[in-house]
Amino acid sequence: MTSLLVNLEEMVRSALRSKRKTACIVMMIIALLVLMIRSRSLGSSEHIGPYGDGDVLFNHDHVVGFNIKESGKRTSVVMETRLDYLQRECTTHMDSPRDPSLDPPSELIVNEKYSIIYCNVPKVGCTNWKNVFLKIGGIDDIRIKAIQRLPTNTRGRIYLDYFHKYSNVSHRQFMLQKFTKFMFARHPFTRVLSAFRDKLAPNISYIFRIENKQRHDVNWIERYGLPIIAKYRGAEAAAAIKANLKTKYDLTFSEFVNYLIETNPLSFDKHWNPISAMCRPCDVKYNIIGKYETLDDDAEYILRSAKVDPSVKYPQASDKSATNSSSLDILRQYYSEITREQLKKLYEVYKKDFELFDYSLETFYKYVS
Ligand SMILES: *[C@@H]1O[C@H](CO)[C@@H](O)[C@H](O)[C@H]1NC(C)=O
Ligand SMILES: *[C@@H]1O[C@H](CO)[C@@H](O)[C@H](O)[C@H]1NC(C)=O
Ligand SMILES: *[C@@H]1O[C@H](CO)[C@@H](O)[C@H](O)[C@H]1NC(C)=O
């Protein structure tokens, strides 16, 4: 088997050197082989961990968005409370229920071996969850460097099983009833800021941080940054900035907030689309509501509840340090750029996320100008 894989790797290498079309065909053949290897490795031994291993006491009061009522409680108790709360809120948000087996959200990722379904939302630790799903799906065991080198999100698109791609409706119903379904929420205002800092902010966002951008990556500045500047300062100003992006680009957080307030949320990018719109927590009966503010504890709880091999760990805290958008100083700095009026309107955009997941906006009134 090893020699086969070494040969495959060599094939990929030479294919990448030769013409694109051949490379595509070779990649497809490899993808098929990998799927075969993967489905064989899936039947291997099950490791059963004790339920509730990740049951810790919550104490995160220093984190913005942390719900103080959860402090000092056990994970299992907190999880029950979140579900009860959501269920009550959903009875007042019955606007337009849709059957998720007939009209499924497009963000649900399935692992049939462990009978789990995860709603994948950007800016809430999703790349790490994709890594976990790639690992438990056996994709990491495939020792082909060309595949391992692909970014997590690309490997995810190729190898993860998305719920809406299952064509068998009865099987969808079966999975929705029997599988453990989980999702993560986050305080809408730290999520919005995280998206801004990661994708659009001058000097610190993605395009300024990463030198060798991969071709498939969205050019966030071109797609959103410059059009937002054009909207609020005129096309001429935007063109002048475009001509000298590295030094002149200066989109402000306030402009981004205005864009969010004045744009139809139906056309939002995933990174700032309300979580409730993507995961539809009143349609899909989630069993566990994780929160970004307690990500490490919740992730551990979920993996142990799903009886995933104890060697599989959720990577700790990497996205948090990437943009630091939950840090008090950073929040204060950006939110002091906007007015109370803007804050209220921004709240309206994310009202459902605030209400369903029990977040409060009080802290932020202290920051605004
Ligand atoms: C559809 O799914 C159901 C439930 O899992 C299963 O019993 C049935 O055989 C599937 N039908 C087809 C055509 O695969
Ligand atoms: C970005 O960095 C450049 C060069 O260091 C600086 O001139 C510019 O003022 C910075 N822009 C913003 C909006 O901070
Ligand atoms: C986030 O905080 C860490 C530790 O304080 C720091 O090293 C890092 O540069 C910060 N990142 C950003 C983007 O500000």
CSV table of C-alpha atoms and ligand atoms in Angstrom, one decimal:
chain,number,residue,atom,x,y,z
A,1,MET,CA,0.0,0.0,0.0
A,2,THR,CA,2.8,2.4,0.9
A,3,SER,CA,4.5,2.0,-2.4
A,4,LEU,CA,1.2,2.6,-4.2
A,5,LEU,CA,0.8,5.8,-2.3
A,6,VAL,CA,4.4,6.9,-3.0
A,7,ASN,CA,3.7,6.2,-6.7
A,8,LEU,CA,0.6,8.3,-6.5
A,9,GLU,CA,2.4,11.1,-5.0
A,10,GLU,CA,5.0,11.0,-7.8
A,11,MET,CA,2.1,11.0,-10.3
A,12,VAL,CA,0.6,14.0,-8.7
A,13,ARG,CA,3.9,15.8,-8.8
A,14,SER,CA,4.5,15.2,-12.5
A,15,ALA,CA,0.9,15.9,-13.3
A,16,LEU,CA,1.2,19.3,-11.6
A,17,ARG,CA,4.2,20.0,-13.7
A,18,SER,CA,2.5,19.0,-16.9
A,19,LYS,CA,-0.6,20.5,-18.6
A,20,ARG,CA,-3.6,21.5,-16.4
A,21,LYS,CA,-6.1,19.2,-18.1
A,22,THR,CA,-4.0,16.0,-17.5
A,23,ALA,CA,-3.5,17.2,-13.9
A,24,CYS,CA,-7.2,17.4,-13.4
A,25,ILE,CA,-7.9,13.9,-14.7
A,26,VAL,CA,-5.1,12.5,-12.5
A,27,MET,CA,-6.4,14.3,-9.5
A,28,MET,CA,-9.8,12.8,-10.1
A,29,ILE,CA,-8.4,9.3,-10.3
A,30,ILE,CA,-6.5,9.9,-7.1
A,31,ALA,CA,-9.6,11.3,-5.4
A,32,LEU,CA,-11.5,8.1,-6.3
A,33,LEU,CA,-8.7,5.9,-5.0
A,34,VAL,CA,-8.6,7.9,-1.8
A,35,LEU,CA,-12.3,7.5,-1.4
A,36,MET,CA,-11.9,3.7,-1.8
A,37,ILE,CA,-9.1,3.5,0.7
A,38,ARG,CA,-11.0,5.7,3.1
A,39,SER,CA,-14.2,3.6,3.0
A,40,ARG,CA,-12.1,0.6,3.8
A,41,SER,CA,-10.4,2.2,6.8
A,42,LEU,CA,-13.8,3.4,8.2
A,43,GLY,CA,-14.8,-0.1,9.4
A,44,SER,CA,-11.9,-0.3,11.9
A,45,SER,CA,-12.2,-0.6,15.6
A,46,GLU,CA,-14.5,1.7,17.6
A,47,HIS,CA,-13.1,3.4,20.6
A,48,ILE,CA,-15.6,4.1,23.3
A,49,GLY,CA,-14.9,7.0,25.7
A,50,PRO,CA,-16.9,7.6,28.8
A,51,TYR,CA,-19.8,10.0,28.3
A,52,GLY,CA,-19.4,13.4,29.7
A,53,ASP,CA,-15.6,13.3,30.0
A,54,GLY,CA,-15.5,16.9,29.0
A,55,ASP,CA,-17.8,17.9,31.9
A,56,VAL,CA,-16.0,20.9,33.3
A,57,LEU,CA,-17.1,23.9,35.4
A,58,PHE,CA,-17.6,27.1,33.5
A,59,ASN,CA,-15.8,30.2,34.5
A,60,HIS,CA,-15.1,32.5,31.6
A,61,ASP,CA,-16.5,35.8,32.9
A,62,HIS,CA,-13.6,37.7,31.5
A,63,VAL,CA,-14.6,36.8,27.9
A,64,VAL,CA,-16.9,39.3,26.1
A,65,GLY,CA,-20.2,37.6,25.3
A,66,PHE,CA,-19.8,35.0,28.1
A,67,ASN,CA,-23.1,34.4,29.7
A,68,ILE,CA,-22.5,35.1,33.4
A,69,LYS,CA,-25.5,32.8,34.3
A,70,GLU,CA,-23.4,29.9,33.1
A,71,SER,CA,-20.5,30.6,35.5
A,72,GLY,CA,-19.7,27.7,37.9
A,73,LYS,CA,-22.1,25.3,36.2
A,74,ARG,CA,-21.3,21.8,34.8
A,75,THR,CA,-21.1,21.6,31.0
A,76,SER,CA,-24.0,19.1,30.8
A,77,VAL,CA,-26.2,21.5,32.9
A,78,VAL,CA,-25.2,24.5,30.7
A,79,MET,CA,-26.0,22.6,27.6
A,80,GLU,CA,-29.5,21.7,28.8
A,81,THR,CA,-30.1,25.3,29.8
A,82,ARG,CA,-29.0,26.6,26.4
A,83,LEU,CA,-31.3,24.1,24.6
A,84,ASP,CA,-34.3,25.0,26.8
A,85,TYR,CA,-33.7,28.6,26.2
A,86,LEU,CA,-33.5,28.1,22.5
A,87,GLN,CA,-36.6,26.1,22.4
A,88,ARG,CA,-38.6,28.8,24.2
A,89,GLU,CA,-37.2,31.5,21.9
A,90,CYS,CA,-38.1,29.4,18.9
A,91,THR,CA,-41.7,29.4,19.8
A,92,THR,CA,-41.7,33.2,19.3
A,93,HIS,CA,-39.6,33.0,16.1
A,94,MET,CA,-42.0,30.8,14.1
A,95,ASP,CA,-41.7,33.1,11.1
A,96,SER,CA,-41.1,30.6,8.3
A,97,PRO,CA,-40.4,27.0,9.4
A,98,ARG,CA,-38.8,24.9,6.7
A,99,ASP,CA,-38.4,21.1,6.8
A,100,PRO,CA,-34.7,20.5,6.9
A,101,SER,CA,-35.0,17.1,5.3
A,102,LEU,CA,-36.7,18.6,2.2
A,103,ASP,CA,-35.0,21.9,2.2
A,104,PRO,CA,-31.7,21.4,4.0
A,105,PRO,CA,-29.3,24.1,5.1
A,106,SER,CA,-26.1,23.9,3.0
A,107,GLU,CA,-23.7,24.2,5.9
A,108,LEU,CA,-24.3,20.8,7.6
A,109,ILE,CA,-21.4,18.3,7.6
A,110,VAL,CA,-22.0,14.7,8.4
A,111,ASN,CA,-19.9,11.9,9.8
A,112,GLU,CA,-21.8,8.7,9.6
A,113,LYS,CA,-19.3,6.6,11.6
A,114,TYR,CA,-19.9,8.7,14.7
A,115,SER,CA,-23.4,9.7,13.8
A,116,ILE,CA,-22.8,13.4,14.1
A,117,ILE,CA,-23.8,16.4,12.1
A,118,TYR,CA,-22.1,19.8,12.5
A,119,CYS,CA,-23.3,23.2,11.2
A,120,ASN,CA,-20.2,24.8,9.8
A,121,VAL,CA,-20.1,28.6,10.3
A,122,PRO,CA,-17.1,30.8,9.6
A,123,LYS,CA,-15.6,32.9,12.3
A,124,VAL,CA,-16.7,30.4,15.0
A,125,GLY,CA,-13.7,28.0,14.9
A,126,CYS,CA,-14.9,26.2,11.8
A,127,THR,CA,-11.6,25.4,10.1
A,128,ASN,CA,-10.6,23.5,13.2
A,129,TRP,CA,-13.9,21.6,13.1
A,130,LYS,CA,-13.3,20.7,9.5
A,131,ASN,CA,-9.9,19.4,10.5
A,132,VAL,CA,-11.5,17.2,13.1
A,133,PHE,CA,-14.0,15.9,10.6
A,134,LEU,CA,-11.2,15.2,8.1
A,135,LYS,CA,-9.3,13.3,10.8
A,136,ILE,CA,-12.2,11.2,12.0
A,137,GLY,CA,-13.1,10.6,8.3
A,138,GLY,CA,-9.7,9.0,7.8
A,139,ILE,CA,-8.5,11.7,5.4
A,140,ASP,CA,-5.5,12.5,7.5
A,141,ASP,CA,-4.3,8.9,7.3
A,142,ILE,CA,-3.7,9.2,3.6
A,143,ARG,CA,0.0,9.9,3.3
A,144,ILE,CA,-0.1,11.8,0.0
A,145,LYS,CA,1.7,15.1,0.4
A,146,ALA,CA,-0.1,16.7,-2.5
A,147,ILE,CA,-3.4,16.2,-0.7
A,148,GLN,CA,-2.0,17.0,2.8
A,149,ARG,CA,-0.6,20.3,1.5
A,150,LEU,CA,-4.0,21.5,0.3
A,151,PRO,CA,-5.6,24.1,2.6
A,152,THR,CA,-8.1,22.6,5.1
A,153,ASN,CA,-11.0,24.4,3.4
A,154,THR,CA,-10.1,22.9,0.0
A,155,ARG,CA,-9.7,19.4,1.4
A,156,GLY,CA,-13.0,20.0,3.2
A,157,ARG,CA,-14.8,20.9,0.0
A,158,ILE,CA,-13.5,17.7,-1.6
A,159,TYR,CA,-13.7,15.1,1.1
A,160,LEU,CA,-16.3,16.1,3.7
A,161,ASP,CA,-19.9,14.8,3.4
A,162,TYR,CA,-22.4,17.6,3.2
A,163,PHE,CA,-25.9,16.8,4.4
A,164,HIS,CA,-27.6,18.6,1.5
A,165,LYS,CA,-25.7,16.4,-1.0
A,166,TYR,CA,-27.4,13.2,0.2
A,167,SER,CA,-30.2,12.7,-2.4
A,168,ASN,CA,-32.1,10.1,-0.3
A,169,VAL,CA,-34.7,12.0,1.6
A,170,SER,CA,-35.6,9.1,4.0
A,171,HIS,CA,-31.9,8.8,4.8
A,172,ARG,CA,-31.8,12.5,5.5
A,173,GLN,CA,-34.8,12.1,7.8
A,174,PHE,CA,-33.1,9.2,9.5
A,175,MET,CA,-29.9,11.2,10.1
A,176,LEU,CA,-31.8,14.2,11.4
A,177,GLN,CA,-33.7,12.0,13.9
A,178,LYS,CA,-30.9,9.7,15.1
A,179,PHE,CA,-27.6,11.7,14.8
A,180,THR,CA,-26.2,14.1,17.3
A,181,LYS,CA,-26.5,17.5,15.8
A,182,PHE,CA,-24.3,20.4,17.0
A,183,MET,CA,-23.5,24.0,16.1
A,184,PHE,CA,-21.6,26.9,17.5
A,185,ALA,CA,-22.9,30.4,18.2
A,186,ARG,CA,-20.8,33.5,18.9
A,187,HIS,CA,-21.6,37.0,20.2
A,188,PRO,CA,-22.6,38.7,16.9
A,189,PHE,CA,-20.5,41.8,17.6
A,190,THR,CA,-17.3,40.0,18.2
A,191,ARG,CA,-18.0,37.9,15.2
A,192,VAL,CA,-18.6,40.9,13.0
A,193,LEU,CA,-15.3,42.5,14.2
A,194,SER,CA,-13.4,39.3,13.7
A,195,ALA,CA,-14.7,39.1,10.1
A,196,PHE,CA,-13.6,42.7,9.5
A,197,ARG,CA,-10.2,42.3,11.0
A,198,ASP,CA,-9.6,39.0,9.3
A,199,LYS,CA,-10.9,39.9,5.8
A,200,LEU,CA,-11.1,43.7,5.3
A,201,ALA,CA,-9.2,45.8,7.8
A,202,PRO,CA,-6.4,47.9,6.4
A,203,ASN,CA,-2.9,46.6,7.1
A,204,ILE,CA,-3.9,43.6,9.3
A,205,SER,CA,-6.4,41.7,7.2
A,206,TYR,CA,-5.7,38.5,5.2
A,207,ILE,CA,-4.4,40.1,2.0
A,208,PHE,CA,-1.8,42.2,3.9
A,209,ARG,CA,-0.8,39.3,6.2
A,210,ILE,CA,-0.3,36.5,3.6
A,211,GLU,CA,2.3,37.0,1.0
A,212,ASN,CA,1.7,34.0,-1.3
A,213,LYS,CA,-2.0,34.1,-1.8
A,214,GLN,CA,-3.6,31.0,-3.3
A,215,ARG,CA,-5.4,31.7,-6.5
A,216,HIS,CA,-8.8,30.3,-5.3
A,217,ASP,CA,-8.9,32.7,-2.3
A,218,VAL,CA,-11.4,35.5,-2.5
A,219,ASN,CA,-9.8,38.9,-2.9
A,220,TRP,CA,-11.8,40.4,-0.1
A,221,ILE,CA,-10.6,43.9,-0.7
A,222,GLU,CA,-11.7,43.9,-4.3
A,223,ARG,CA,-14.9,42.1,-3.7
A,224,TYR,CA,-16.1,44.0,-0.6
A,225,GLY,CA,-13.5,46.6,0.6
A,226,LEU,CA,-13.4,48.8,-2.4
A,227,PRO,CA,-17.1,48.6,-3.3
A,228,ILE,CA,-17.9,49.7,0.3
A,229,ILE,CA,-15.5,52.6,-0.1
A,230,ALA,CA,-17.1,53.5,-3.4
A,231,LYS,CA,-20.6,53.4,-1.8
A,232,TYR,CA,-19.7,55.9,0.9
A,233,ARG,CA,-17.0,58.0,-0.7
A,234,GLY,CA,-17.8,57.7,-4.4
A,235,ALA,CA,-16.3,55.7,-7.3
A,236,GLU,CA,-13.4,58.2,-7.8
A,237,ALA,CA,-12.1,57.9,-4.3
A,238,ALA,CA,-12.3,54.1,-4.6
A,239,ALA,CA,-10.4,54.2,-7.9
A,240,ALA,CA,-7.6,56.3,-6.4
A,241,ILE,CA,-7.3,53.9,-3.5
A,242,LYS,CA,-7.3,50.9,-5.8
A,243,ALA,CA,-4.3,52.3,-7.7
A,244,ASN,CA,-2.3,52.4,-4.5
A,245,LEU,CA,-3.8,49.7,-2.4
A,246,LYS,CA,-0.9,48.9,-0.1
A,247,THR,CA,-0.6,52.4,1.3
A,248,LYS,CA,-3.9,54.1,0.6
A,249,TYR,CA,-6.5,51.5,1.5
A,250,ASP,CA,-8.2,52.7,4.6
A,251,LEU,CA,-11.7,51.2,4.9
A,252,THR,CA,-13.0,52.0,8.4
A,253,PHE,CA,-15.0,49.8,10.8
A,254,SER,CA,-17.7,52.4,10.8
A,255,GLU,CA,-18.1,52.1,7.0
A,256,PHE,CA,-18.3,48.3,7.3
A,257,VAL,CA,-21.0,48.6,9.9
A,258,ASN,CA,-22.9,51.0,7.7
A,259,TYR,CA,-22.6,48.5,4.9
A,260,LEU,CA,-24.0,45.7,7.1
A,261,ILE,CA,-26.9,48.0,8.2
A,262,GLU,CA,-27.8,49.0,4.7
A,263,THR,CA,-27.4,45.7,2.8
A,264,ASN,CA,-30.0,43.0,2.5
A,265,PRO,CA,-28.8,40.2,4.8
A,266,LEU,CA,-29.8,37.7,2.1
A,267,SER,CA,-26.8,38.8,0.1
A,268,PHE,CA,-24.4,38.7,3.0
A,269,ASP,CA,-21.2,36.8,2.8
A,270,LYS,CA,-21.0,33.7,5.0
A,271,HIS,CA,-18.5,35.4,7.3
A,272,TRP,CA,-21.0,38.0,8.5
A,273,ASN,CA,-24.2,36.2,7.7
A,274,PRO,CA,-26.3,35.7,10.9
A,275,ILE,CA,-25.6,32.3,12.3
A,276,SER,CA,-29.3,31.6,12.8
A,277,ALA,CA,-29.8,32.1,9.0
A,278,MET,CA,-27.2,29.5,8.2
A,279,CYS,CA,-27.8,26.8,10.8
A,280,ARG,CA,-31.6,27.4,11.2
A,281,PRO,CA,-31.7,26.3,14.8
A,282,CYS,CA,-35.5,26.4,15.0
A,283,ASP,CA,-35.8,24.0,12.0
A,284,VAL,CA,-32.9,21.6,12.8
A,285,LYS,CA,-33.3,20.2,16.3
A,286,TYR,CA,-29.7,20.5,17.5
A,287,ASN,CA,-28.7,18.4,20.5
A,288,ILE,CA,-25.8,20.6,21.5
A,289,ILE,CA,-25.3,24.4,21.2
A,290,GLY,CA,-21.7,25.2,21.6
A,291,LYS,CA,-20.5,28.8,22.0
A,292,TYR,CA,-17.3,30.3,20.7
A,293,GLU,CA,-16.8,32.0,24.1
A,294,THR,CA,-16.4,28.5,25.7
A,295,LEU,CA,-15.1,26.8,22.6
A,296,ASP,CA,-12.4,24.6,24.2
A,297,ASP,CA,-14.7,23.2,26.8
A,298,ASP,CA,-17.6,22.8,24.5
A,299,ALA,CA,-15.5,21.1,21.8
A,300,GLU,CA,-14.1,18.6,24.3
A,301,TYR,CA,-17.6,17.9,25.6
A,302,ILE,CA,-18.9,17.3,22.0
A,303,LEU,CA,-16.1,15.0,21.0
A,304,ARG,CA,-16.4,12.9,24.2
A,305,SER,CA,-20.2,12.8,23.9
A,306,ALA,CA,-19.9,11.5,20.4
A,307,LYS,CA,-17.4,8.9,21.7
A,308,VAL,CA,-14.8,10.0,19.3
A,309,ASP,CA,-11.4,8.4,19.9
A,310,PRO,CA,-9.8,10.2,22.8
A,311,SER,CA,-6.7,10.8,20.7
A,312,VAL,CA,-8.7,13.2,18.6
A,313,LYS,CA,-8.5,16.6,20.2
A,314,TYR,CA,-10.0,19.9,19.1
A,315,PRO,CA,-7.0,22.3,18.4
A,316,GLN,CA,-6.8,24.8,21.2
A,317,ALA,CA,-7.5,28.5,20.7
A,318,SER,CA,-5.7,29.1,17.4
A,319,ASP,CA,-8.3,31.3,15.7
A,320,LYS,CA,-8.7,33.5,18.8
A,321,SER,CA,-5.1,34.6,18.6
A,322,ALA,CA,-5.3,35.1,14.8
A,323,THR,CA,-7.4,38.3,15.1
A,324,ASN,CA,-7.9,38.8,18.9
A,325,SER,CA,-11.3,40.1,18.2
A,326,SER,CA,-12.8,39.0,21.5
A,327,SER,CA,-10.2,41.0,23.4
A,328,LEU,CA,-11.6,43.9,25.4
A,329,ASP,CA,-9.1,46.5,24.3
A,330,ILE,CA,-9.6,45.7,20.6
A,331,LEU,CA,-13.4,45.7,20.9
A,332,ARG,CA,-13.3,49.0,22.7
A,333,GLN,CA,-11.0,50.5,20.1
A,334,TYR,CA,-13.2,49.5,17.1
A,335,TYR,CA,-16.6,50.0,18.7
A,336,SER,CA,-15.7,53.5,19.9
A,337,GLU,CA,-15.6,54.4,16.1
A,338,ILE,CA,-19.3,53.9,15.8
A,339,THR,CA,-22.3,55.8,17.3
A,340,ARG,CA,-25.1,54.5,19.6
A,341,GLU,CA,-27.4,54.8,16.6
A,342,GLN,CA,-25.3,52.6,14.4
A,343,LEU,CA,-25.0,50.1,17.3
A,344,LYS,CA,-28.8,49.9,17.6
A,345,LYS,CA,-29.2,49.3,13.9
A,346,LEU,CA,-26.5,46.7,13.9
A,347,TYR,CA,-28.3,45.0,16.7
A,348,GLU,CA,-31.4,44.8,14.5
A,349,VAL,CA,-29.4,43.0,11.8
A,350,TYR,CA,-28.3,40.3,14.2
A,351,LYS,CA,-31.3,40.4,16.5
A,352,LYS,CA,-32.3,36.8,16.0
A,353,ASP,CA,-28.8,35.6,16.9
A,354,PHE,CA,-28.9,37.8,20.0
A,355,GLU,CA,-32.2,36.4,21.0
A,356,LEU,CA,-31.9,32.7,20.2
A,357,PHE,CA,-28.5,32.3,21.7
A,358,ASP,CA,-29.0,34.5,24.7
A,359,TYR,CA,-26.4,37.2,24.0
A,360,SER,CA,-26.6,40.7,25.4
A,361,LEU,CA,-25.5,44.0,23.9
A,362,GLU,CA,-25.2,46.0,27.1
A,363,THR,CA,-21.4,46.0,27.3
A,364,PHE,CA,-21.2,47.6,23.9
A,365,TYR,CA,-23.2,50.7,24.8
A,366,LYS,CA,-20.2,51.6,27.0
A,367,TYR,CA,-17.8,51.6,24.0
A,368,VAL,CA,-19.7,53.6,21.4
A,369,SER,CA,-19.2,57.3,20.8
B,1,LIG,C1,-32.9,5.5,1.6
B,1,LIG,O1,-32.6,5.6,3.0
B,1,LIG,C2,-33.3,4.7,3.7
B,1,LIG,C3,-33.1,5.0,5.2
B,1,LIG,O2,-31.7,5.1,5.5
B,1,LIG,C4,-32.9,3.3,3.4
B,1,LIG,O3,-33.6,2.3,4.1
B,1,LIG,C5,-33.1,3.1,1.9
B,1,LIG,O4,-32.6,1.8,1.5
B,1,LIG,C6,-32.5,4.2,1.1
B,1,LIG,N1,-32.9,4.1,-0.3
B,1,LIG,C7,-32.1,4.0,-1.4
B,1,LIG,C8,-32.7,4.0,-2.7
B,1,LIG,O5,-30.9,4.0,-1.2
B,2,LIG,C1,-1.2,51.1,6.9
B,2,LIG,O1,0.2,51.1,6.9
B,2,LIG,C2,0.8,52.1,6.1
B,2,LIG,C3,2.3,51.9,6.0
B,2,LIG,O2,2.8,51.5,7.3
B,2,LIG,C4,0.5,53.5,6.8
B,2,LIG,O3,1.0,54.5,6.0
B,2,LIG,C5,-1.1,53.6,6.8
B,2,LIG,O4,-1.4,54.8,7.5
B,2,LIG,C6,-1.7,52.4,7.5
B,2,LIG,N1,-3.2,52.6,7.3
B,2,LIG,C7,-4.0,52.6,8.3
B,2,LIG,C8,-5.5,52.8,7.9
B,2,LIG,O5,-3.7,52.4,9.4
B,3,LIG,C1,-3.0,39.0,19.1
B,3,LIG,O1,-2.5,38.9,20.4
B,3,LIG,C2,-1.2,38.2,20.5
B,3,LIG,C3,-0.8,38.1,21.9
B,3,LIG,O2,-1.1,39.3,22.7
B,3,LIG,C4,-0.2,39.0,19.6
B,3,LIG,O3,1.0,38.3,19.7
B,3,LIG,C5,-0.7,39.1,18.2
B,3,LIG,O4,0.2,39.8,17.4
B,3,LIG,C6,-2.1,39.7,18.2
B,3,LIG,N1,-2.6,39.6,16.8
B,3,LIG,C7,-3.2,40.7,16.2
B,3,LIG,C8,-3.6,40.5,14.8
B,3,LIG,O5,-3.3,41.8,16.7
